Structure formats: structure tokens, C-alpha cells
CSV table of C-alpha atoms in Angstrom, one decimal:
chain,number,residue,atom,x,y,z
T,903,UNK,CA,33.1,87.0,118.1
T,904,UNK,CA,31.3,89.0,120.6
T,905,UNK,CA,34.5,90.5,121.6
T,906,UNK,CA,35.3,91.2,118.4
T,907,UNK,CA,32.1,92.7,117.8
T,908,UNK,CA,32.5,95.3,120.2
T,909,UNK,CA,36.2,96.6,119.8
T,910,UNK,CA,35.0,97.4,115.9
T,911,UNK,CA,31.5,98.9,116.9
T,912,UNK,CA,29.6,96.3,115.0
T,913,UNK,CA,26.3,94.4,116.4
T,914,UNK,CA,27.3,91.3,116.9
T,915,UNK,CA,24.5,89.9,115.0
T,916,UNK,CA,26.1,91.5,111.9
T,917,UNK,CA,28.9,89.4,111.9
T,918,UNK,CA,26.6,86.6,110.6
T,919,UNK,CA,25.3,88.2,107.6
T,920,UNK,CA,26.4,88.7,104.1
T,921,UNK,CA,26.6,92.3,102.1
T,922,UNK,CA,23.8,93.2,105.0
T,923,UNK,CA,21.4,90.3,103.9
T,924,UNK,CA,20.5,87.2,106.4
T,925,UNK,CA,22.2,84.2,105.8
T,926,UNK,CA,20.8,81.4,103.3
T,927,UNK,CA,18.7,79.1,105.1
T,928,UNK,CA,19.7,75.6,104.6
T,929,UNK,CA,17.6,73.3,102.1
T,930,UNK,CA,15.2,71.5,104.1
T,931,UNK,CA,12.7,68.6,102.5
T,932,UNK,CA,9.6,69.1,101.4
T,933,UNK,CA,7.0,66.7,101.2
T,934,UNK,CA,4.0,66.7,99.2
T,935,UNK,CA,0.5,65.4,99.4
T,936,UNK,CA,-1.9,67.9,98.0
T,937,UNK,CA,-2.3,66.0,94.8
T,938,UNK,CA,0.6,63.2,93.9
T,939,UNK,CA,3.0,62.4,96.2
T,940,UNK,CA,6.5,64.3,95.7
T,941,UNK,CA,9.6,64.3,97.5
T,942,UNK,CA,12.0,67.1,97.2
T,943,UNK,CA,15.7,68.4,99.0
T,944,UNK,CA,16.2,72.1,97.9
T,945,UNK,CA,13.7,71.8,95.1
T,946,UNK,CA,15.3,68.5,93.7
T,947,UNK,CA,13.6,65.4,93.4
T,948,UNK,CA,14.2,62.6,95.3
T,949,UNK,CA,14.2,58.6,94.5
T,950,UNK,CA,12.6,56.9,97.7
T,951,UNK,CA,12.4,53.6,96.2
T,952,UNK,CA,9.4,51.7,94.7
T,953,UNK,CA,5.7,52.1,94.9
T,954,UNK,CA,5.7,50.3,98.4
T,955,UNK,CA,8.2,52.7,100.0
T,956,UNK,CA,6.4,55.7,98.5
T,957,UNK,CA,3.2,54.4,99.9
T,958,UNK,CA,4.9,54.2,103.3
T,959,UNK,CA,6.7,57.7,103.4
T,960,UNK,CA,3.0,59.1,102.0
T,961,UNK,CA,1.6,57.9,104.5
T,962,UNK,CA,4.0,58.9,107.3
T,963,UNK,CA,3.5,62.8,105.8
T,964,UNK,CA,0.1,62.0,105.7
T,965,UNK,CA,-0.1,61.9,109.1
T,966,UNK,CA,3.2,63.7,110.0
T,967,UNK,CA,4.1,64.4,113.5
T,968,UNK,CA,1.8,61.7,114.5
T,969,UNK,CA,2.3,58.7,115.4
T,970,UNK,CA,1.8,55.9,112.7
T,971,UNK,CA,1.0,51.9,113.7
T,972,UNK,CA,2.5,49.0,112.0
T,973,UNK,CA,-0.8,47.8,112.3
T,974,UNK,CA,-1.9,50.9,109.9
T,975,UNK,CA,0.7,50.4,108.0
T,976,UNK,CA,0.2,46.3,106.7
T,977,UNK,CA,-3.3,48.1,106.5
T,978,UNK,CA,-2.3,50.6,103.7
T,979,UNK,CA,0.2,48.7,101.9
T,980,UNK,CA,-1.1,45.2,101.8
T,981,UNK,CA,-5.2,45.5,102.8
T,982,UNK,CA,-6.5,42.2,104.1
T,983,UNK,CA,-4.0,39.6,102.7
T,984,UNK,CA,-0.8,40.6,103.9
T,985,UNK,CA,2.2,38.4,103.6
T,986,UNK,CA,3.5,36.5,106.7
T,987,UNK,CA,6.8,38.6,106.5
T,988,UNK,CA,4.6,42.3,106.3
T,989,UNK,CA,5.9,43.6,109.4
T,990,UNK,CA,10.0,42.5,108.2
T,991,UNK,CA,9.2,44.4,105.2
T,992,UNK,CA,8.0,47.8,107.1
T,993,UNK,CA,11.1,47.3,108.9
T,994,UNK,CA,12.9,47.1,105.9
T,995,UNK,CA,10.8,49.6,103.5
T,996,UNK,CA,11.6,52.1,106.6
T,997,UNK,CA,15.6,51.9,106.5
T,998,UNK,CA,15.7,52.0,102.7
T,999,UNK,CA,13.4,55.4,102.9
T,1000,UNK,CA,16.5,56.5,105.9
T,1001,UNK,CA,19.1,55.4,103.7
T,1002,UNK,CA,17.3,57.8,100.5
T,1003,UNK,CA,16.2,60.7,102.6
T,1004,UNK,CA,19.7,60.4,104.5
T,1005,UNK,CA,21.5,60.9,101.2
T,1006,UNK,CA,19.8,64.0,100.6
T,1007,UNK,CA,21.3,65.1,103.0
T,1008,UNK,CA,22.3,64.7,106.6
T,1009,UNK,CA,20.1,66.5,108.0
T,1010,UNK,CA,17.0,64.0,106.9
T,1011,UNK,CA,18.6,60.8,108.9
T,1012,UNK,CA,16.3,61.7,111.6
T,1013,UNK,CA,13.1,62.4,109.9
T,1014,UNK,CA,11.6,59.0,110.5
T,1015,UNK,CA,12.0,57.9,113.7
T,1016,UNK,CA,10.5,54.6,115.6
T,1017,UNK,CA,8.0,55.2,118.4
T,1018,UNK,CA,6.1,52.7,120.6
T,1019,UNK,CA,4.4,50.0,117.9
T,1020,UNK,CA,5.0,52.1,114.8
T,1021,UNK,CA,7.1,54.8,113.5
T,1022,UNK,CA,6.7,58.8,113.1
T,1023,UNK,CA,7.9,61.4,110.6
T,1024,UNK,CA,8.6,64.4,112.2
T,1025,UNK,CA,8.4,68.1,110.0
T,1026,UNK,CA,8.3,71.5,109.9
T,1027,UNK,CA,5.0,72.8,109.0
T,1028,UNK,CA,6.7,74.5,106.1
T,1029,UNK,CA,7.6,71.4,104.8
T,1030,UNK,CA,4.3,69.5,104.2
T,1031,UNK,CA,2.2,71.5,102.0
T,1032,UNK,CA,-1.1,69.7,104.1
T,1033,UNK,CA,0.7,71.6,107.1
T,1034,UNK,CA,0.6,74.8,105.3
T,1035,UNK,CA,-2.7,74.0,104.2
T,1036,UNK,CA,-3.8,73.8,107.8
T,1037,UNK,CA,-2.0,76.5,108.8
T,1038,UNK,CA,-3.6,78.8,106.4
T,1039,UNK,CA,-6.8,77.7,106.8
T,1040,UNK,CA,-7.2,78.2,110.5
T,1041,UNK,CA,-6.0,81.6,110.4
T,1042,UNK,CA,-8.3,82.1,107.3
T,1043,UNK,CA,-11.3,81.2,109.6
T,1044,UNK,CA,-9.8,83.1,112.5
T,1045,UNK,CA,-9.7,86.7,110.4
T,1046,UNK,CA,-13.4,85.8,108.2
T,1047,UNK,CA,-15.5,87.4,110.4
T,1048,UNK,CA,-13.2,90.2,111.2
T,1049,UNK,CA,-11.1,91.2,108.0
T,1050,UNK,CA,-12.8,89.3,104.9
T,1051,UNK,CA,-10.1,90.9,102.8
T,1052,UNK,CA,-7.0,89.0,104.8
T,1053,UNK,CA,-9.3,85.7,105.3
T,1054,UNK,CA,-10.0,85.9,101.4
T,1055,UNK,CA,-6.0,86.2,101.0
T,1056,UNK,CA,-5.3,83.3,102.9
T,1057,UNK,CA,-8.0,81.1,101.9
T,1058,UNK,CA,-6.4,82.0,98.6
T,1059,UNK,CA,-3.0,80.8,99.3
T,1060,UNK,CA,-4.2,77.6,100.9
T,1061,UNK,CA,-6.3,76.5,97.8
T,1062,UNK,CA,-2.9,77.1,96.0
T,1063,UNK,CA,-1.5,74.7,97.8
T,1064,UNK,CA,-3.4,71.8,95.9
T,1065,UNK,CA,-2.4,70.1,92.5
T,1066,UNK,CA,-4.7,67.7,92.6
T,1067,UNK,CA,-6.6,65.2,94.7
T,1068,UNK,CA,-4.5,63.6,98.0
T,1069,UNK,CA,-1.9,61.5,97.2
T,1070,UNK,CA,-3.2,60.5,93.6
T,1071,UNK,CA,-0.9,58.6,92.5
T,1072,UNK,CA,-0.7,56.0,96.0
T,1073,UNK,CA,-3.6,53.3,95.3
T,1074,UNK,CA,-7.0,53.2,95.9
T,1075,UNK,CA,-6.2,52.4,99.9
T,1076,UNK,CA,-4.3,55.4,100.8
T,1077,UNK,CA,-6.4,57.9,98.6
T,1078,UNK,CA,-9.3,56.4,100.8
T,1079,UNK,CA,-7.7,56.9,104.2
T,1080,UNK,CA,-9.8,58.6,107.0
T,1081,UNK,CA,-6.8,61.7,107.1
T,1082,UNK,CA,-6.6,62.3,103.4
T,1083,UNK,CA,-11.0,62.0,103.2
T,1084,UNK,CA,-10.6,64.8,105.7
T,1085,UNK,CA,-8.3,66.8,104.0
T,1086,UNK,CA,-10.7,66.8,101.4
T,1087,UNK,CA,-13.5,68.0,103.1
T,1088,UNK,CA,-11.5,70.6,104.5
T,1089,UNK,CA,-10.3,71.9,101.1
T,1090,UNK,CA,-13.7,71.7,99.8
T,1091,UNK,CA,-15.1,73.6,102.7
T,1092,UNK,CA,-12.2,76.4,102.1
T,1093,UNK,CA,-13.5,76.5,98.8
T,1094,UNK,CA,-16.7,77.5,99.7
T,1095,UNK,CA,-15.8,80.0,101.9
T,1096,UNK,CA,-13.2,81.4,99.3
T,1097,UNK,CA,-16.2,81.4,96.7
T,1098,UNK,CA,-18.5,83.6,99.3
T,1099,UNK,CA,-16.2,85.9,100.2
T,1100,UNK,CA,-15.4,86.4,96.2
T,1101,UNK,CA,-18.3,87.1,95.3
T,1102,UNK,CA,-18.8,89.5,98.4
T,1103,UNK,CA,-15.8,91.4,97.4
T,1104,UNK,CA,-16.3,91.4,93.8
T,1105,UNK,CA,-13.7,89.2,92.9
T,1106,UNK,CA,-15.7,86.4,90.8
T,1107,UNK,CA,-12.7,85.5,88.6
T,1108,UNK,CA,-10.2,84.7,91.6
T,1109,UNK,CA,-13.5,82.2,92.6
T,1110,UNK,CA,-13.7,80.7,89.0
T,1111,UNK,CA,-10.2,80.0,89.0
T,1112,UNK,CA,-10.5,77.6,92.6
T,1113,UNK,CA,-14.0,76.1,91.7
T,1114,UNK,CA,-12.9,74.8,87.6
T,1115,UNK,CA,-10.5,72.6,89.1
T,1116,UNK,CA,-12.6,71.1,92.8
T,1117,UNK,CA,-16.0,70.9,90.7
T,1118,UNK,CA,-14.3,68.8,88.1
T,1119,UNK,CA,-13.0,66.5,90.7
T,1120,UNK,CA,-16.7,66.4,92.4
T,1121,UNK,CA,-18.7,66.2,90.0
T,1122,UNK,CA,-22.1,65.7,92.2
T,1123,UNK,CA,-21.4,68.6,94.7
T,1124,UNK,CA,-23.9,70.7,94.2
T,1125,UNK,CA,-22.9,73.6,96.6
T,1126,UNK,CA,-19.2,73.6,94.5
T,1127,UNK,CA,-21.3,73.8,91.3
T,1128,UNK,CA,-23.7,76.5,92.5
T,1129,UNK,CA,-21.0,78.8,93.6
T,1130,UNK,CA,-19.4,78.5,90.3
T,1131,UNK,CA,-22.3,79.2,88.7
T,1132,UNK,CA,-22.6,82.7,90.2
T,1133,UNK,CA,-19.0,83.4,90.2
T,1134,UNK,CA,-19.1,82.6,85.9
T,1135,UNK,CA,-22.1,85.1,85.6
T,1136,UNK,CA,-20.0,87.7,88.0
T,1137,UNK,CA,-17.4,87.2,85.5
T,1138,UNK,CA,-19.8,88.0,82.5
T,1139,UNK,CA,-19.8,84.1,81.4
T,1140,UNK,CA,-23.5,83.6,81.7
T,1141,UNK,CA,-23.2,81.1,78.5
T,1142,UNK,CA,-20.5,79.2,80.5
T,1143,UNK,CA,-22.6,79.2,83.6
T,1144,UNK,CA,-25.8,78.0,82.0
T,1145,UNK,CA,-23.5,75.0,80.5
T,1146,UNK,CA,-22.5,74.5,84.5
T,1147,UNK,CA,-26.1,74.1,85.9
T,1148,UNK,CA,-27.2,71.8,82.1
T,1149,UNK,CA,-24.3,69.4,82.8
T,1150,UNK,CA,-25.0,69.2,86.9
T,1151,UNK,CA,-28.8,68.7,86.2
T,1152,UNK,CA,-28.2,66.3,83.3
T,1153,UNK,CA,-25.1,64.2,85.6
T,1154,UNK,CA,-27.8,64.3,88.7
T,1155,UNK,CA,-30.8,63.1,87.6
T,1156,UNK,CA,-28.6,60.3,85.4
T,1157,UNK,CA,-26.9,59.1,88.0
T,1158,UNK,CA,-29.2,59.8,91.2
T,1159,UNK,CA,-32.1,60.2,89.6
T,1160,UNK,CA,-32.8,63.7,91.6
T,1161,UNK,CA,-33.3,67.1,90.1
T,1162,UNK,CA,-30.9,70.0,91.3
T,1163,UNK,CA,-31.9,71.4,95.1
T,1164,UNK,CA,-32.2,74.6,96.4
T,1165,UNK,CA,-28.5,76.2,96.1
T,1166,UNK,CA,-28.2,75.2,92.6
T,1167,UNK,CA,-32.0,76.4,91.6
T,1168,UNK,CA,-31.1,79.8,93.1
T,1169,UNK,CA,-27.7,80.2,91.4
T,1170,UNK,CA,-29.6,79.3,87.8
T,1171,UNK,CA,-32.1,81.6,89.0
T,1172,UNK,CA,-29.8,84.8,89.3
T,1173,UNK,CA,-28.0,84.2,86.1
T,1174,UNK,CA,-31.5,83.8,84.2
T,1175,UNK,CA,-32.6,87.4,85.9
T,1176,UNK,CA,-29.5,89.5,85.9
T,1177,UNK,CA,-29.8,92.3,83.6
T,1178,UNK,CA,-28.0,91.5,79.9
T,1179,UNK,CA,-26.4,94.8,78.9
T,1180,UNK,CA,-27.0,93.9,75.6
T,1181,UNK,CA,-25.0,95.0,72.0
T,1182,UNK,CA,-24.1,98.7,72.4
T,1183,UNK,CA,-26.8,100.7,71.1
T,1184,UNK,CA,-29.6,98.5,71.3
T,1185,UNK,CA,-32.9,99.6,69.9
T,1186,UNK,CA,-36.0,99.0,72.5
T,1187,UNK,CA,-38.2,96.3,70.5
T,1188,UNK,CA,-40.9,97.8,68.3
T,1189,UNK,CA,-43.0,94.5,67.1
T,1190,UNK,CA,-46.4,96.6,66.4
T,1191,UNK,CA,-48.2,95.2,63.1
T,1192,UNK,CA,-48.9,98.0,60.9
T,1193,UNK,CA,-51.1,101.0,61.5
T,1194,UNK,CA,-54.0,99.8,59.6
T,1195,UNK,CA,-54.7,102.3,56.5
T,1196,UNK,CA,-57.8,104.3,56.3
T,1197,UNK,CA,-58.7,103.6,60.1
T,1198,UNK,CA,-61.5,106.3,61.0
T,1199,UNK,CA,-64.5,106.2,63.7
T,1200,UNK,CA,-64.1,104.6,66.7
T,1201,UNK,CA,-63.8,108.1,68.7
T,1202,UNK,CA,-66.0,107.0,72.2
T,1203,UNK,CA,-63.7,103.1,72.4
T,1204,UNK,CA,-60.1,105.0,71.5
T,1205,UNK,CA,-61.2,107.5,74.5
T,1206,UNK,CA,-61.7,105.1,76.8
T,1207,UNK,CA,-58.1,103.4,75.8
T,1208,UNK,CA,-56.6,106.8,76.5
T,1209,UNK,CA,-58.6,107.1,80.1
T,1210,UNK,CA,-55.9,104.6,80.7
T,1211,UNK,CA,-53.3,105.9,80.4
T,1212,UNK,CA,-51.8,107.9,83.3
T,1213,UNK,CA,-50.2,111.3,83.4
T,1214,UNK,CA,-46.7,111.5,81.2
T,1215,UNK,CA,-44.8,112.6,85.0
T,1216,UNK,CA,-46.6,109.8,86.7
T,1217,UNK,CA,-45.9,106.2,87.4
T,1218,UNK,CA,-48.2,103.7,87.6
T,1219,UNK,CA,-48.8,100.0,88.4
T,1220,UNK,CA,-50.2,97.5,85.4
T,1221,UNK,CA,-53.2,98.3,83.8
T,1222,UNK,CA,-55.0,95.7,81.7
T,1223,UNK,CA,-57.1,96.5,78.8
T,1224,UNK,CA,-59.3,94.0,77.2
T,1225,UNK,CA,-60.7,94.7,73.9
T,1226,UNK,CA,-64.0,92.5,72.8
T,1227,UNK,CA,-66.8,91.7,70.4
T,1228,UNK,CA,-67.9,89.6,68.0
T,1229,UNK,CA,-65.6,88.5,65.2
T,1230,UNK,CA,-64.7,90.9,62.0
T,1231,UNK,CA,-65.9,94.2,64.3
T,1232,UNK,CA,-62.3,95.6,63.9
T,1233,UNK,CA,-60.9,94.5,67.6
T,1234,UNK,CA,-57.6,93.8,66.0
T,1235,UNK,CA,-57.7,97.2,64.1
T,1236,UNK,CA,-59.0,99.2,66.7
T,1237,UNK,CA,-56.2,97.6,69.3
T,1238,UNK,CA,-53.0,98.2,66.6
T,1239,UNK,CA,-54.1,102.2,65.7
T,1240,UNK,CA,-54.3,102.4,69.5
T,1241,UNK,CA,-51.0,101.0,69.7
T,1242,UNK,CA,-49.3,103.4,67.2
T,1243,UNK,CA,-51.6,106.7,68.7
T,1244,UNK,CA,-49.6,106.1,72.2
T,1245,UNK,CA,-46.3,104.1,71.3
T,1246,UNK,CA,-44.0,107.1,72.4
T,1247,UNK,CA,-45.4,107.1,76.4
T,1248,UNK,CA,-44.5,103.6,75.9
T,1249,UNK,CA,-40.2,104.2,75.3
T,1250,UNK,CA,-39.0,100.9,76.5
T,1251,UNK,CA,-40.5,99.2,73.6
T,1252,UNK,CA,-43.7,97.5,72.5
T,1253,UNK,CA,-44.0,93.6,72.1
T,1254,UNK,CA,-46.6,91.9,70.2
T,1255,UNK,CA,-48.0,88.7,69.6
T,1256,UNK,CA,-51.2,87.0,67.8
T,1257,UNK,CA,-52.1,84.0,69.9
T,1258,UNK,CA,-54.5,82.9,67.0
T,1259,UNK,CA,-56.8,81.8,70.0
T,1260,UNK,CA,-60.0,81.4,67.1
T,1261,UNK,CA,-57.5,80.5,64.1
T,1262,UNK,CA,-57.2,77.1,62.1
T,1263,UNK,CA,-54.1,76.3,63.1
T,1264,UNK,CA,-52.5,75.7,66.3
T,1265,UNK,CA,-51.6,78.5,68.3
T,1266,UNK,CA,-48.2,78.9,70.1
T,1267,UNK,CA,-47.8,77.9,73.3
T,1268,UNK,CA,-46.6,80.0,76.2
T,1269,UNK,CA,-42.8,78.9,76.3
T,1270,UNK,CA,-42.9,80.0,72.5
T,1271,UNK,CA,-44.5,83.0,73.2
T,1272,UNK,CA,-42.0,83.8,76.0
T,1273,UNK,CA,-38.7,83.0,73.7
T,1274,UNK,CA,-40.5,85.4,71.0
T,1275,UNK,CA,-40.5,88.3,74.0
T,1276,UNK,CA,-37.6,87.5,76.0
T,1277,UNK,CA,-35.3,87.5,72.3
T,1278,UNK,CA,-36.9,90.8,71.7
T,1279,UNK,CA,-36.1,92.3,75.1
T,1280,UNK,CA,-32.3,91.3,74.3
T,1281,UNK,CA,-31.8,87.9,76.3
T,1282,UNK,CA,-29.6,86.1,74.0
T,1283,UNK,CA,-30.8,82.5,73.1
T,1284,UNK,CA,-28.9,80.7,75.6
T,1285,UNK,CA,-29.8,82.3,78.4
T,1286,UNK,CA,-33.7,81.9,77.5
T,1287,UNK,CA,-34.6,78.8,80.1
T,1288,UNK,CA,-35.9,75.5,78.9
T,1289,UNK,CA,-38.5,75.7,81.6
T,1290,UNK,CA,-41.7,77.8,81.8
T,1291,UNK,CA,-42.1,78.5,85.1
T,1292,UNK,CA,-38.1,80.1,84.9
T,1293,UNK,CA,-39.4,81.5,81.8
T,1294,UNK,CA,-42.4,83.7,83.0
T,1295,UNK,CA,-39.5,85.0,85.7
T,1296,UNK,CA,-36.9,86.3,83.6
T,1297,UNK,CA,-39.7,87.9,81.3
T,1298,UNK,CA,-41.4,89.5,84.2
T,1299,UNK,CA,-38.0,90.5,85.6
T,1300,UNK,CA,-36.7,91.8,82.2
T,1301,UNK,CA,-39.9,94.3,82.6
T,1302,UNK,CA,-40.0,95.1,85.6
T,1303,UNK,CA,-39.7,99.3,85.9
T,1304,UNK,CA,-40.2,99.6,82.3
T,1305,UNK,CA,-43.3,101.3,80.6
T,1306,UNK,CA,-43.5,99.3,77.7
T,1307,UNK,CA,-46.7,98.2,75.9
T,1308,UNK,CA,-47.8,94.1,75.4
T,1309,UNK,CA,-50.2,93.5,72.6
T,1310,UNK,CA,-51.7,90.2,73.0
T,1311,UNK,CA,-54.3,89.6,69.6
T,1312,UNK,CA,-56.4,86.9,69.5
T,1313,UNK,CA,-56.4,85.3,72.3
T,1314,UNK,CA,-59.0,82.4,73.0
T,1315,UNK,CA,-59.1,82.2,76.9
T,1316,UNK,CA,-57.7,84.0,79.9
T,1317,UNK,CA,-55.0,81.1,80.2
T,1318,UNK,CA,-53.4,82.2,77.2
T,1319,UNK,CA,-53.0,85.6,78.4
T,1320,UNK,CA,-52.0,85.7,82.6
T,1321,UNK,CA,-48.7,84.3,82.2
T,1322,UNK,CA,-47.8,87.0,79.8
T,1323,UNK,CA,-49.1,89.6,82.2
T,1324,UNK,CA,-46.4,91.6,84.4
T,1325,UNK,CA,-45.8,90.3,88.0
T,1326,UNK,CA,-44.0,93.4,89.9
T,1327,UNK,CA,-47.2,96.2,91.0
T,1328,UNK,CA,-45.0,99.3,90.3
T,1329,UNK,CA,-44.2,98.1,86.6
T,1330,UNK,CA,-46.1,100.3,83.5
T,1331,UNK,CA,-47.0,97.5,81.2
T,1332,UNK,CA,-50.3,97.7,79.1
């Protein structure tokens, strides 16, 4: 050939190639674990036998290119009562799965072969989709520090490689073996580091779309749960993420009787206070009662409001102003034509509540009062938190470098009125 090669000026290389395109690689099995056990020869199925020869040949690709025990084996296949003839039947389960894999093809007669007290599948790495997993994964963590974008890529692909959890469809004693637990944590820690590097490339839906599946099959894992939290917001589902962190809280404190930790607090936390864009065109709130009619006097008290107020080109921090005096003197009055006199330096809107601190019937509580506001200021309804503390943050976040003005009538005691106050220094809020 090499001869031949040369008297017609050809590469010799060439002469193995069809219409200048590399040969067809031969069809090689394919073994897989990531999820239920399958067995393929060129993208065919193939029969091994019954659920005790499947068992075995998962197994073997569980741990391929290792060494596997008999000991292990009886183990997996019978647990603690094995029959007096187990170590027969290996023998036997291990030339029927010979016999199958052989008549695949020819190429598989050597696949499983017997090593000192046990037997060994040997493969390819691109014939075990753990393998691959493994392989991609290492060079994943290799590149994350270096090139996040190729480390992301990779984690990527090695996620793909999972349908499901390891070996499904094998019994409760195989699922449970110390190499497929592994796997598991391995997969969930690629997850995590797929999620991070998501969402620090802005890729939140490529996260979503690796987390839906894992945090379904752990329900408890909080750090899964957190990360898909964010990534759902990232994606604009804020809804869908606030149903995450309900169902996680709610499965958590039913079952362990614990309330969500740190990672999951934070990731509710950021959903709550990211900005809501809102309907196009949304009008600033404007809940001012009415001007009252007729209003006239009260020169020297509506001076000292407008001492308050600082120059139109300046910014200033929170300034309270606290209106007093005995009942039916016109506080409410005085407050509302105040209110209307200076609503345009307030452009961001102007929220208003009666707290009916002196009134018959009961006044609202905070959390009311905050729903009221935080509706107003355009958070839709699900997003409002069921807890006050988380409450009093998204309001003070929602207004935080705003100039809007807070009218808070009636109020009984100073406890009604500090956690409606702003928290951030540099906001204008009156």
C-alpha cells in the first residue's frame, strides 16, 4: 500500500479514507447508568437477560474498569440471605451476559473478563456515560477558575449526561451502593457550580433547566433549591420562584421540623428586593385624601412644613415631620393641604394611610399597612412576603433613592409609625 502510495503521489494515509472523509468508526457498546440502566451496540438495544443479569452487568459498569468481588456481588443481588448456590449463579449470570454482549457483536466477547476473586468490565470512557461524566467534570473544575465560560460549557454537557437518578430501575440495593451515592454527590456538586457560574454569566435559564430536574429528585436540599430560586427570578419568574422557597419551607418544617437556613433566606431575600419593572407606563402612586375645601389660616405651621423641605437641586436624607395637638384642631387638614401645596417635589409618588390610632375600630396592623404601600409601589401580590420583618425590607428597598412623600394620619403611638419610616440615610421620604 505504501508502495503504492508513493508511485501515484498519494499520502498513504489517504488510501484509508472515503470521498476524503475518515473512515466510519465501528459501533462500540454503550453502557448506561446516569438514570436507568441501558444497554446499547450502535444505538440498538440490547437483551442481557433478566433483572438479575441486569443487576450484575449494572453493577460491573458501575464500577467499570475496576475490579468487582463475588463477595460484592451476592452482596447486590441477594443482600443477607443468599442462596447456597449464589456464587454458581454469578458464574452463570456472567456467561449468559458474554453470550448477549458477544452477539452484539464480536468485539464485546471480551468486555467482561474474570480477575482474582471477582470479575471486571473493561470500557472506553466514551462508552459509560458515568465515564464521560467524570471526564467532563474534572476538566470543568480544572478550567473554573481560569475560563468560567469553557468550565460552564462543560459542566453543561456533563449534567446532560443524566436522565435520571443512578441505575433507577436496579433495586433498592444497587441504587444504594457507595459508587452510585457518590455519583450523586458529584452530580449535585456539578450542579451547584453550573448554577454559580449561570448566574455569573447571565445565563439563568441554562441554570433553571439543570436545577427543575436535581431539586425534584432532592427535595430537602436546600442549596439546589436556593440556587433555583435566584436563577427563576434571573429569568423574570419571580411568581415561580416564590412558589420554590413556599414549597421548600412548607416540606422543611413538615418533615424536619426546621425553618429554611441561611442560603435559602438570602435567595427569598433578593427576589423580594429586586426591582419589579412593573406594567409599561406605570403611574407613581398618588393616594393623597382630598385637598380639604375652604382651607385658610395656618400661615406660621405651613412655613415651618416648607423649612423642610430642601432645595429642588439638592438631595437629602429622611426628614420626619410630626404634626400635633389636641383632637378636632385641624392636624389632619392642615397635614393633607400640606400634602397637595408640595406633591410635585415629591415625583415618585405620595402614599397615604390613616392608622385610626384614636378611632373606634381597630386599626390596621403593620403587615396590612405594608401590603397597602408595597401594592401601590407596583409589587404584584405575590411577591408581597407573608412575613413582616421581609416586609419592612422590600418597602424600604422599593423606596430607597426616591423622593416620595408618606402620610401617616392618626397614628396613636410611635410603634405604629417607625416601621413605616425609610431605612437607607440618602433616601428623600417625608
Amino acid at each position: 500500500m505504501r508502495k503504492l502510495a508513493a508511485a501515484v503521489g498519494v499520502a498513504p494515509e489517504e488510501l484509508t479514507r472515503r470521498g476524503g472523509e475518515a473512515p466510519p468508526q465501528p459501533a462500540r457498546l454503550a453502557l448506561g447508568v446516569l438514570g436507568p440502566f441501558t444497554v446499547a451496540q450502535g444505538g440498538r438495544p440490547v437483551e442481557v437477560g433478566a433483572h438479575k443479569q441486569r443487576t450484575l452487568l449494572g453493577l460491573l459498569a458501575l464500577r467499570a474498569n475496576q475490579a468487582v468481588r463475588r463477595e460484592e456481588i451476592v452482596d447486590v443481588l441477594w443482600g443477607d440471605r443468599p442462596p447456597d448456590t449464589c456464587l454458581g449463579l454469578v458464574h452463570t449470570y456472567v456467561s449468559r451476559l458474554r453470550r448477549a454482549l458477544g452477539a452484539a457483536s464480536r468485539r464485546n466477547r471480551a468486555v467482561i473478563a474474570s480477575v482474582p476473586g471477582g470479575y471486571q468490565l473493561t470500557a472506553r470512557v466514551e462508552q459509560v456515560d458515568a465515564l464521560v461524566f467524570e471526564d467532563l467534570l474534572t476538566r470543568a473544575e480544572a478550567r473554573a477558575h481560569t475560563d468560567p465560560g469553557a468550565a460552564f460549557d462543560l459542566y453543561d454537557r456533563a449534567l446532560a449526561a443524566w436522565r435520571g437518578g443512578v441505575l433507577a430501575d436496579l433495586g433498592s440495593r444497587l441504587r444504594g451502593h457507595p459508587d452510585a451515592a457518590a455519583l450523586t454527590v458529584r452530580r449535585r456538586q456539578a450542579a451547584l457550580a453550573h448554577a454559580d457560574l449561570a448566574l455569573a454569566l447571565g445565563r439563568p435559564a441554562q441554570a433553571v433547566e439543570r436545577l427543575r430536574p436535581l431539586a425534584h429528585e432532592e427535595p430537602l436540599h436546600e442549596g439546589l433549591h436556593a440556587r433555583l430560586i435566584s436563577a427563576l427570578a434571573g429569568t423574570g419568574e419571580q411568581a415561580a420562584a416564590l412558589r420554590v422557597f413556599a414549597d421548600i419551607r412548607s416540606r422543611l418544617g413538615e418533615e424536619l421540623g426546621v425553618e429554611p437556613g441561611a442560603d435559602i433566606r438570602a435567595a427569598h431575600l433578593r427576589v423580594l428586593r429586586a426591582p419589579d419593572p412593573g406594567p409599561a407606563g406605570q403611574r407613581p402612586p398618588a393616594q393623597l385624601p382630598p385637598d380639604p375645601p375652604g382651607f385658610v389660616g395656618r400661615a406660621a405651621a405651613l412655613g415651618r412644613l416648607d423649612a423642610l423641605l430642601p432645595a429642588p437641586d439638592r438631595q437629602s436624607g429622611a426628614v420626619v415631620a410630626v404634626v400635633s395637638g389636641a383632637a378636632g384642631v385641624g392636624k389632619t387638614a392642615l397635614a393633607v393641604h400640606w400634602a397637595h401645596r408640595v406633591r410635585d417635589r415629591f415625583p415618585d409618588g405620595q402614599l397615604s394611610v390613616d392608622l385610626r390610632g384614636y378611632a373606634s375600630r381597630t386599626p390596621p396592623s403593620t403587615h396590612e399597612v405594608l401590603v397597602r404601600f408595597l401594592h401601590a409601589l407596583g409589587v404584584p401580590p405575590e411577591r408581597v412576603p407573608v412575613d413582616s420583618d421581609e416586609a419592612i425590607g422590600l418597602y424600604r428597598t422599593m423606596l430607597a433613592g426616591k423622593r416620595v412623600l408618606v402620610l401617616l394620619d392618626n397614628a396613636a403611638a410611635a410603634e405604629q409609625v417607625r416601621p413605616l419610616l425609610p431605612g437607607s440615610p440618602a433616601a428623600s421620604r417625608w
